Coordinates of C-alpha atoms in Angstrom, one line a residue:
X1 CA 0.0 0.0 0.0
X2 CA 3.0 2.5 1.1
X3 CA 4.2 1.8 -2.5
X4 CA 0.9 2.5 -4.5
X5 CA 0.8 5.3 -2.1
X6 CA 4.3 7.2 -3.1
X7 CA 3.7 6.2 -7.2
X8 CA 0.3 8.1 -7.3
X9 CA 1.8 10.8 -5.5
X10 CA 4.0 10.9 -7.7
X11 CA 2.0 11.3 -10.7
X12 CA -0.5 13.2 -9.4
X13 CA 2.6 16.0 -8.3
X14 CA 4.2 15.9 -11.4
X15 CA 1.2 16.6 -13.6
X16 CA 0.5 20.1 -11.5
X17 CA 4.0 21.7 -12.5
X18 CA 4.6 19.7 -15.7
X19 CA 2.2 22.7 -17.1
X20 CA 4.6 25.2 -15.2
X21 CA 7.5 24.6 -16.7
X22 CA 6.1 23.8 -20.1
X23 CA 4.3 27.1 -19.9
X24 CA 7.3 29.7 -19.9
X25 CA 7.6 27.3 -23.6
X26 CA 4.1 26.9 -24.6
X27 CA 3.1 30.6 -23.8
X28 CA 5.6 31.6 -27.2
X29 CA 4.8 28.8 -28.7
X30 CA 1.4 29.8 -28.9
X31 CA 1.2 33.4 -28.1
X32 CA -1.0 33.5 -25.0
X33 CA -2.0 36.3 -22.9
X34 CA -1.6 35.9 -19.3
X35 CA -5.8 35.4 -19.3
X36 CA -4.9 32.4 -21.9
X37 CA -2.4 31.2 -19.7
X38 CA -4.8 31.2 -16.5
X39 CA -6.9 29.0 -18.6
X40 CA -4.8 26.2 -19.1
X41 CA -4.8 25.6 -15.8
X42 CA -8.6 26.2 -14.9
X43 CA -9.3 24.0 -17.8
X44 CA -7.2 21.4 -15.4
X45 CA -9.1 22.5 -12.3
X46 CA -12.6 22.0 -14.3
X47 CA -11.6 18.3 -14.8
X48 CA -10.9 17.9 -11.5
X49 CA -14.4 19.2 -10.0
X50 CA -15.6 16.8 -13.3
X51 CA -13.7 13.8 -11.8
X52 CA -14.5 14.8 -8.1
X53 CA -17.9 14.4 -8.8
X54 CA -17.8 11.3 -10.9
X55 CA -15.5 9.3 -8.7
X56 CA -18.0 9.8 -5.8
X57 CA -20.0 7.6 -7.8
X58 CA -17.5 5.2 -9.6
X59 CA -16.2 4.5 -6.1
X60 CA -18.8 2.9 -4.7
X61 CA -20.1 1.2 -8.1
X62 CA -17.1 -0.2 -9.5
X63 CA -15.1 -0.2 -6.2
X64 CA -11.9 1.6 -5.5
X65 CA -9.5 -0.6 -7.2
X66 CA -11.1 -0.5 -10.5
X67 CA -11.8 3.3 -10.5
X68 CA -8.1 3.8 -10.0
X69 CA -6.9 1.3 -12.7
X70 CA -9.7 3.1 -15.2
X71 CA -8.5 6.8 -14.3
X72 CA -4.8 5.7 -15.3
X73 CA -6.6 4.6 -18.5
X74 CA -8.3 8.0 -19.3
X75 CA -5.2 9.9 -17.5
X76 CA -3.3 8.1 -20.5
X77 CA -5.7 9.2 -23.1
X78 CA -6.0 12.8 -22.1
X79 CA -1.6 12.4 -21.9
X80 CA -1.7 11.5 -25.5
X81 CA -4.5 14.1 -26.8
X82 CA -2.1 17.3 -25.0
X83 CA 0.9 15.8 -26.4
X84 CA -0.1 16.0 -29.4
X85 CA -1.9 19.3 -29.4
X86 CA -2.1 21.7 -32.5
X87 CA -3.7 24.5 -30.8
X88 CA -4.6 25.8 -27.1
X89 CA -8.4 24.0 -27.5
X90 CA -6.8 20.6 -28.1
X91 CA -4.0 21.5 -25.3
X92 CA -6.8 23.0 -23.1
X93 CA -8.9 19.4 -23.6
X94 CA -6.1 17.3 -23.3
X95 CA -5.6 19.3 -19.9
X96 CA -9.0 18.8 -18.6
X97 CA -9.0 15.1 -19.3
X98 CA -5.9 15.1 -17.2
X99 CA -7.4 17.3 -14.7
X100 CA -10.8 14.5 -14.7
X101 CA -8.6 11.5 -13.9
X102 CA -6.8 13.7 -11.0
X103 CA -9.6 14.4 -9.3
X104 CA -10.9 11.0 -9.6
X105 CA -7.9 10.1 -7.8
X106 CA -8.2 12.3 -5.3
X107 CA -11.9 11.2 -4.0
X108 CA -10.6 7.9 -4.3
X109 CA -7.5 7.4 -3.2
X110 CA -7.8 8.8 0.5
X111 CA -10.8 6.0 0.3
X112 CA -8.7 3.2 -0.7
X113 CA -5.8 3.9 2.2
X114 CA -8.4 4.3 5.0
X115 CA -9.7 0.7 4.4
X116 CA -6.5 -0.5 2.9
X117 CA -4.0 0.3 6.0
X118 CA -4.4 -0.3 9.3
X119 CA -5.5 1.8 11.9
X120 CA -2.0 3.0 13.1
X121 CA -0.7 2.9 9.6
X122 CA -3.7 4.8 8.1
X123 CA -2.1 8.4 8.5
X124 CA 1.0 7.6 7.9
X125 CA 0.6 6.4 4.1
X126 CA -2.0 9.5 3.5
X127 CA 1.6 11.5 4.9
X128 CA 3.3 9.4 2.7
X129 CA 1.5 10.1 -0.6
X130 CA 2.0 13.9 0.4
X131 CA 5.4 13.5 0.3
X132 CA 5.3 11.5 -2.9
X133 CA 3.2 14.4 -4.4
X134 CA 5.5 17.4 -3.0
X135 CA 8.6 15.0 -4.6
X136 CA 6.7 15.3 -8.1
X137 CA 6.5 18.3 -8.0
X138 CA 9.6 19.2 -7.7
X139 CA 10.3 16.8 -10.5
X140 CA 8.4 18.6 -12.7
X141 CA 10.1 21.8 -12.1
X142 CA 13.7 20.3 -12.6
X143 CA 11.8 18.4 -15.4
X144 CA 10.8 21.7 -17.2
X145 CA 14.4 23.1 -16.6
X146 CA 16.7 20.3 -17.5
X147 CA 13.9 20.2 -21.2
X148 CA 13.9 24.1 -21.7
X149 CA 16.9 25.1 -23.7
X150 CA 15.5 22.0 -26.4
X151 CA 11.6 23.5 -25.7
X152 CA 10.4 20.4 -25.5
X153 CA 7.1 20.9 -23.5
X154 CA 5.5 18.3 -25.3
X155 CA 7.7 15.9 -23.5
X156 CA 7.3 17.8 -20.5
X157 CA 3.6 16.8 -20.6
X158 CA 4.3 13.2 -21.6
X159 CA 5.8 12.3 -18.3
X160 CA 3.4 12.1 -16.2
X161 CA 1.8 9.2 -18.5
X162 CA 5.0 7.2 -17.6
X163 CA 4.4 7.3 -14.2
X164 CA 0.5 6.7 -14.3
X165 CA 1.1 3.3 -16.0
X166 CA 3.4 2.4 -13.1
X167 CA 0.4 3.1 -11.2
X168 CA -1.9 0.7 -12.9
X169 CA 1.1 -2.0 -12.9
X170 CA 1.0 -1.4 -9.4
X171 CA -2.5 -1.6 -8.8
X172 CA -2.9 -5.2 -10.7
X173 CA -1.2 -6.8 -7.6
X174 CA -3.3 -4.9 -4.9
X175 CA -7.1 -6.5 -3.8
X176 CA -10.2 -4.9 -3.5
X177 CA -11.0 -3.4 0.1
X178 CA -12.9 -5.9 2.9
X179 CA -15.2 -2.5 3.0
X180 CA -16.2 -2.3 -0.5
X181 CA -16.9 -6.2 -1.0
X182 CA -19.5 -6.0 2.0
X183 CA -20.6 -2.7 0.9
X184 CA -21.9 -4.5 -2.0
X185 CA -22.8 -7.6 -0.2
X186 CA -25.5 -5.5 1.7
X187 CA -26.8 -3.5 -1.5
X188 CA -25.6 -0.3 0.2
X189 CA -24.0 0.6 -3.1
X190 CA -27.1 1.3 -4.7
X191 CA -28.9 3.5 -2.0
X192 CA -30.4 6.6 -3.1
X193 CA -30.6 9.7 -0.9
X194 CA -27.1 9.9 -0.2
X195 CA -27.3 14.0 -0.8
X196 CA -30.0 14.3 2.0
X197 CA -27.8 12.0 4.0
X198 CA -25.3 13.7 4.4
X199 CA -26.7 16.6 4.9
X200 CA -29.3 15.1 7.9
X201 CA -28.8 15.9 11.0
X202 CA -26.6 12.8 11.7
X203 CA -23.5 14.0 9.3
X204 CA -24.2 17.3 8.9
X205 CA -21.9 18.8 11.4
X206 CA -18.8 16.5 9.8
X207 CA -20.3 17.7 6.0
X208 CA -19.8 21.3 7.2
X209 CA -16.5 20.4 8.7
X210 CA -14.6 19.1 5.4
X211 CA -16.5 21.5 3.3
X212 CA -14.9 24.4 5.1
X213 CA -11.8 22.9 5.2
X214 CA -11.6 22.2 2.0
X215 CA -12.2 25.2 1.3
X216 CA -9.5 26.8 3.4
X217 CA -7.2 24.6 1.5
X218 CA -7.2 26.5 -1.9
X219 CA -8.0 29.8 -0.2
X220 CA -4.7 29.9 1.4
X221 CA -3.4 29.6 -1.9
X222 CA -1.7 26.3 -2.4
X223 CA -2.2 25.9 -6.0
X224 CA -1.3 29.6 -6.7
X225 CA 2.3 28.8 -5.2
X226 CA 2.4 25.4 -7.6
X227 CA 0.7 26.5 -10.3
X228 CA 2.3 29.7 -10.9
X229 CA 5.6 29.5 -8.9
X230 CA 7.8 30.7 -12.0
X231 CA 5.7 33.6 -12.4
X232 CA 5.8 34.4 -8.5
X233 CA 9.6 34.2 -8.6
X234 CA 9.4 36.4 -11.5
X235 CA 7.8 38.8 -9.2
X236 CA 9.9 38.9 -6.5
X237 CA 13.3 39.6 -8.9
X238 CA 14.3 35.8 -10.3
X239 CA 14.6 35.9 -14.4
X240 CA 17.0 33.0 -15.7
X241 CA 15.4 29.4 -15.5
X242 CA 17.4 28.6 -13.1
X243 CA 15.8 30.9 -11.1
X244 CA 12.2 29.9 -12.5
X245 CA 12.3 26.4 -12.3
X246 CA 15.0 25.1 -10.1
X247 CA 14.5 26.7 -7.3
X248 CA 10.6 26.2 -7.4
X249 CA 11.9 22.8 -7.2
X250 CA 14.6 23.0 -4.1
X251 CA 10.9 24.9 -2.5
X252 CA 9.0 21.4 -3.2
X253 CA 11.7 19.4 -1.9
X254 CA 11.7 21.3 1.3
X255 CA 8.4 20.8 1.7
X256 CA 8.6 17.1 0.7
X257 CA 10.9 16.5 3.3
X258 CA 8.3 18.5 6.2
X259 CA 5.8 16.2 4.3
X260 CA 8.3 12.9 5.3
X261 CA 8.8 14.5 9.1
X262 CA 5.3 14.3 9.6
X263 CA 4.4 10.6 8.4
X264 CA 7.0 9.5 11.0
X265 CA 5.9 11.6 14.1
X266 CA 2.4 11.9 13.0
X267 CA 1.5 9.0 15.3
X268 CA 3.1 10.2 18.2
X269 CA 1.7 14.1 18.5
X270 CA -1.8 13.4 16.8
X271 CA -3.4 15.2 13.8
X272 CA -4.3 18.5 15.5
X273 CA -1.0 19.7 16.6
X274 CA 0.3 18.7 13.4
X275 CA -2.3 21.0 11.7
X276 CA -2.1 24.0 13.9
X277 CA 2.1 24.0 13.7
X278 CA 1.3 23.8 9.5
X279 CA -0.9 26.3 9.4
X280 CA 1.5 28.6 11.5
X281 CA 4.0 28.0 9.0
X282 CA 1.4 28.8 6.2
X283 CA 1.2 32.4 8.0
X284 CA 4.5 33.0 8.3
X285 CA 5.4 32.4 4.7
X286 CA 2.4 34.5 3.7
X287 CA 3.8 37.2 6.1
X288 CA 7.3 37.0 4.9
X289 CA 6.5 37.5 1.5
X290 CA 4.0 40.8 2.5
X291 CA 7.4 42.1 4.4
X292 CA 9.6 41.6 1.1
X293 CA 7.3 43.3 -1.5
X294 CA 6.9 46.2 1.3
X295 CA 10.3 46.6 1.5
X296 CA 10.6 46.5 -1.7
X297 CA 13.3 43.5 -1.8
X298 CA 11.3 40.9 -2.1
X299 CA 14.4 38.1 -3.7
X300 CA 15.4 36.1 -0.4
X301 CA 12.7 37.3 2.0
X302 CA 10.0 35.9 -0.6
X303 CA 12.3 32.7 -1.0
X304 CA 12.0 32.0 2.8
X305 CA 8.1 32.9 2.8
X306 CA 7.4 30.1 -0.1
X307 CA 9.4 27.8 0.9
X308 CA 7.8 28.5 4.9
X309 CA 4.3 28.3 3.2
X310 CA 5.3 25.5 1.1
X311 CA 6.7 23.8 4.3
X312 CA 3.8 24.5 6.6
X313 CA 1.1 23.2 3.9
X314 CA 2.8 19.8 3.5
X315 CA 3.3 19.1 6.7
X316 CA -0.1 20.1 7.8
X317 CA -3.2 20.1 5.1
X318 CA -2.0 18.7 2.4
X319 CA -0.7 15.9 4.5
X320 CA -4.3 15.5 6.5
X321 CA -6.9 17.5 4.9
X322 CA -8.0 14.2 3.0
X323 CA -8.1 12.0 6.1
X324 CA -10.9 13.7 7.8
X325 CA -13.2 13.4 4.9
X326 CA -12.0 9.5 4.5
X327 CA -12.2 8.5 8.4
X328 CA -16.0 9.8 9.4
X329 CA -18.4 9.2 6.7
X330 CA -19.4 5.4 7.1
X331 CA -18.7 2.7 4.0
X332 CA -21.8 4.1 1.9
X333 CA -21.4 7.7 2.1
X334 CA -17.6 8.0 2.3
X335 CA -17.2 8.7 -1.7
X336 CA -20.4 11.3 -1.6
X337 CA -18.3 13.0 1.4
X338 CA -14.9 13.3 0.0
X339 CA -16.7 14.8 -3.0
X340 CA -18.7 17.0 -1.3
X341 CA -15.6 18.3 0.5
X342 CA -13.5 18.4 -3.2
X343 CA -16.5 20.1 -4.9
X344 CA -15.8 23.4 -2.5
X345 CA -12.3 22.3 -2.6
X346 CA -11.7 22.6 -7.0
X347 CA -14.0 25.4 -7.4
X348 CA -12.1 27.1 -5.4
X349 CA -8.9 26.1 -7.1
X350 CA -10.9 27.2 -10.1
X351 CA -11.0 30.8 -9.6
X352 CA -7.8 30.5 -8.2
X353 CA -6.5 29.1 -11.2
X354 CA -8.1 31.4 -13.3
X355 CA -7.5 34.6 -12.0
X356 CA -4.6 34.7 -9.7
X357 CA -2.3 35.7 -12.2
X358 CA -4.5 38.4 -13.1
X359 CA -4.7 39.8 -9.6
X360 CA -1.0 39.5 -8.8
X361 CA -0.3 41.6 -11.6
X362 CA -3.4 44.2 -11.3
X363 CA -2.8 44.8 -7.7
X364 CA 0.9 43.5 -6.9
X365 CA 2.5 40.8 -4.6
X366 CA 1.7 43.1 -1.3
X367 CA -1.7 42.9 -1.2
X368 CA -2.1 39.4 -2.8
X369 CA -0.3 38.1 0.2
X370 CA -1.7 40.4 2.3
X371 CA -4.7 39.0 1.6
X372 CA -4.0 35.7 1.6
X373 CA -2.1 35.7 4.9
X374 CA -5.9 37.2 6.4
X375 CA -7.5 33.6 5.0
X376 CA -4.8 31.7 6.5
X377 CA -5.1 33.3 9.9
X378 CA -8.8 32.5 9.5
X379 CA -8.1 28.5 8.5
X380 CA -6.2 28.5 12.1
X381 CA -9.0 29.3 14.0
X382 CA -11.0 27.0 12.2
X383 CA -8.1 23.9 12.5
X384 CA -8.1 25.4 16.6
X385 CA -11.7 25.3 17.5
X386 CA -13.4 22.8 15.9
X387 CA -10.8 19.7 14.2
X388 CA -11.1 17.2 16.3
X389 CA -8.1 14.8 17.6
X390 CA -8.1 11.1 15.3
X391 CA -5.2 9.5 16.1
X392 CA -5.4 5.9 17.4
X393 CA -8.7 6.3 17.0
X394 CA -10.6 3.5 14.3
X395 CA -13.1 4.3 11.7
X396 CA -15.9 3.3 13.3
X397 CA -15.0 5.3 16.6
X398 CA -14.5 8.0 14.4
X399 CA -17.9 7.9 12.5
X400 CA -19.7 7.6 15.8
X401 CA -17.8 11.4 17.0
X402 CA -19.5 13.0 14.6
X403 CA -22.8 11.3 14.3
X404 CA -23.3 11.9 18.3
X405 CA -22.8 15.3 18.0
X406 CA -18.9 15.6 18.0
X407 CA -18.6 13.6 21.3
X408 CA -16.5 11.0 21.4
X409 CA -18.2 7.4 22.5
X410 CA -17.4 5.3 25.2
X411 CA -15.3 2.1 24.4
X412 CA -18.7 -0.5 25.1
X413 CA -20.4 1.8 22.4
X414 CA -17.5 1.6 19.9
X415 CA -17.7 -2.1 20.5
X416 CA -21.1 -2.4 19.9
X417 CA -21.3 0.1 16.8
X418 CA -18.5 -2.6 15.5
X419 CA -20.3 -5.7 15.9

């Protein structure tokens, strides 16, 4: 499972900067305007509220092994259609295809590990595939740098494809989940209603939970800093590719190695202090950067704020963000949950996608991270007051927190909830 884990991470990080560095190429290649550009990558974050919302049902009809191995399928389709773009439509489709199979992977991949790993294993793979993620990220920066003096962004864009048919290699020697099988052993599958569930009284504080969250997740601006990295360091004084696309990369690595920190003490200090120490972090980066472009030096300071910000967010949401939604909605309702969660999550990556190069140019680094350091102060208080404390905890004990009201249950009720 720790495997599957680190190879999807992989793929799934080097397919959000294979764009960035094959954009500084494609942008000439093409002619774009910066609008144009912010399009290529909300036509990506439109596939992935497409894919959110299908894999909430694919998950739970074809079960979660088969929806991964079919996503690498279409994720190799869409690979091969953006490859071999003529235009910006054909790349802008290929894009969203890609963009559908990510974000089928990302309802269902949080749902395979929960009832793949054990209970004191479960947040350590979900750290795992973080780190994974942050480390192919930074591949496809060095990627786009190591490929830009030849401008081949077309092969840029192909690797990613490599590594999603390791995945499905992979996956061809990994079973079906216990969870699923008896899911479908009791019919539960097929149950309609599942909207109204989980938005009854019984899950609605927990649906209102990971919505926010995820929420909080773009809003902080996560995908700004990996989407548009090379055009933040051009902002703050960085020119040669070097510059644009290595050190992006030596950022990522940073925070892959926060990312690896945290699956290894994770299960000593518990989910929340992990969270509230990222989300510090997130702050600080966002408040370094504010101080550079106020003092009108923004080259090292704004170094140190993404790679704090960068930090902070792997070793906090991006590690656990996913875990919550996976560990309280029972067997039947855990797909329609995650999505739930992702639909707040992508459209908020989809304005941020579209539009945040836009901003940072109409009203300048100061206030964008001015701004953005406001939301992230506002995500603490959230993480502070109301995440609750998983850790050692099973799924069941967890599902029964938030369906008695966010109060934990005592252990003859967990045991009886389990049999």
């Amino acid at each position: 499972m720790s495997i599957f884990a680190l190879i999807l991470g992989l793929t799934c990080g080097y397919d959000a900067t294979a764009m960035a560095g094959a954009l500084l190429l494609v942008t000439d290649h093409f002619d774009l305007t910066t609008t144009q550009q912010g399009s290529l990558y909300a036509a990506t974050a439109a596939g992935w509220i497409v894919g959110a919302v299908v894999g909430s049902k694919l998950v739970n009809a074809l079960g979660r092994r088969k929806t991964l191995l079919g996503l690498t399928l279409l994720y190799l389709v869409a690979t091969g259609i953006a490859v071999t773009a003529a235009n910006p439509l054909w790349l802008g489709a290929g894009r969203f295809g890609q963009g559908t199979a990510i974000g089928i992977a990302i309802v269902t991949t949080p749902i395979f590990i929960a009832e793949s790993a054990t209970t004191r294993a479960r947040g350590r793979i979900a750290v795992l595939y973080q780190v994974a993620t942050s480390v192919g990220i930074a591949m496809g920066y060095f990627g786009g740098y190591f490929l830009a003096d030849s401008g081949q962004w077309r092969l840029m864009l192909a690797i990613p494809g490599v590594l999603a048919l390791a995945t499905a290699l992979w996956l061809l020697g990994l079973p079906e989940t216990e969870r699923w099988r008896q899911l479908r052993r009791e019919g539960a599958a097929r149950q309609v209603g599942v909207v109204r569930a989980i938005f009854g009284p019984r899950y609605r504080r927990l649906t209102l939970f990971v919505v926010t969250l995820g929420f909080f997740v773009q809003a902080t601006g996560i995908n700004a800093m990996v989407f548009f990295s090379p055009r933040i360091f051009q902002h703050i004084g960085y020119t040669d590719d070097f510059g644009l696309l290595v050190l992006p990369g030596f950022v990522q690595l940073a925070g892959a190695a926060a990312a690896l920190v945290c699956a290894l003490t994770i299960d000593r200090f518990g989910r929340r202090p992990v969270l509230l120490t990222g989300t510090t972090l997130m702050g600080l980066g966002h408040a370094l950067l504010v101080i550079g472009f106020a003092t009108d030096s923004p080259g090292v300071v704004g170094f140190l704020g993404l790679i704090a910000f960068i930090v902070g967010f792997n070793s906090g949401f991006g590690a656990l963000v996913w875990v919550f939604a996976a560990e309280g909605f029972p067997d039947h309702l855990r797909g329609a949950g995650a999505s739930v969660m992702l639909l707040t999550n992508l459209t908020t990556n989809l304005f941020v996608a579209q539009f945040f190069l836009d901003v940072l140019n109409a009203i300048g680094g100061l206030l964008t991270f001015l701004v953005l350091f406001a939301i992230t102060a506002l995500a603490w208080i959230f993480v502070f007051f109301l995440a609750p404390e998983t850790k050692g905890r099973s799924l069941d004990e967890v599902q029964s927190y938030w369906e008695a009201g966010r109060r934990w249950p005592a252990p003859d009720d967990t045991h009886a909830a389990a049999s």
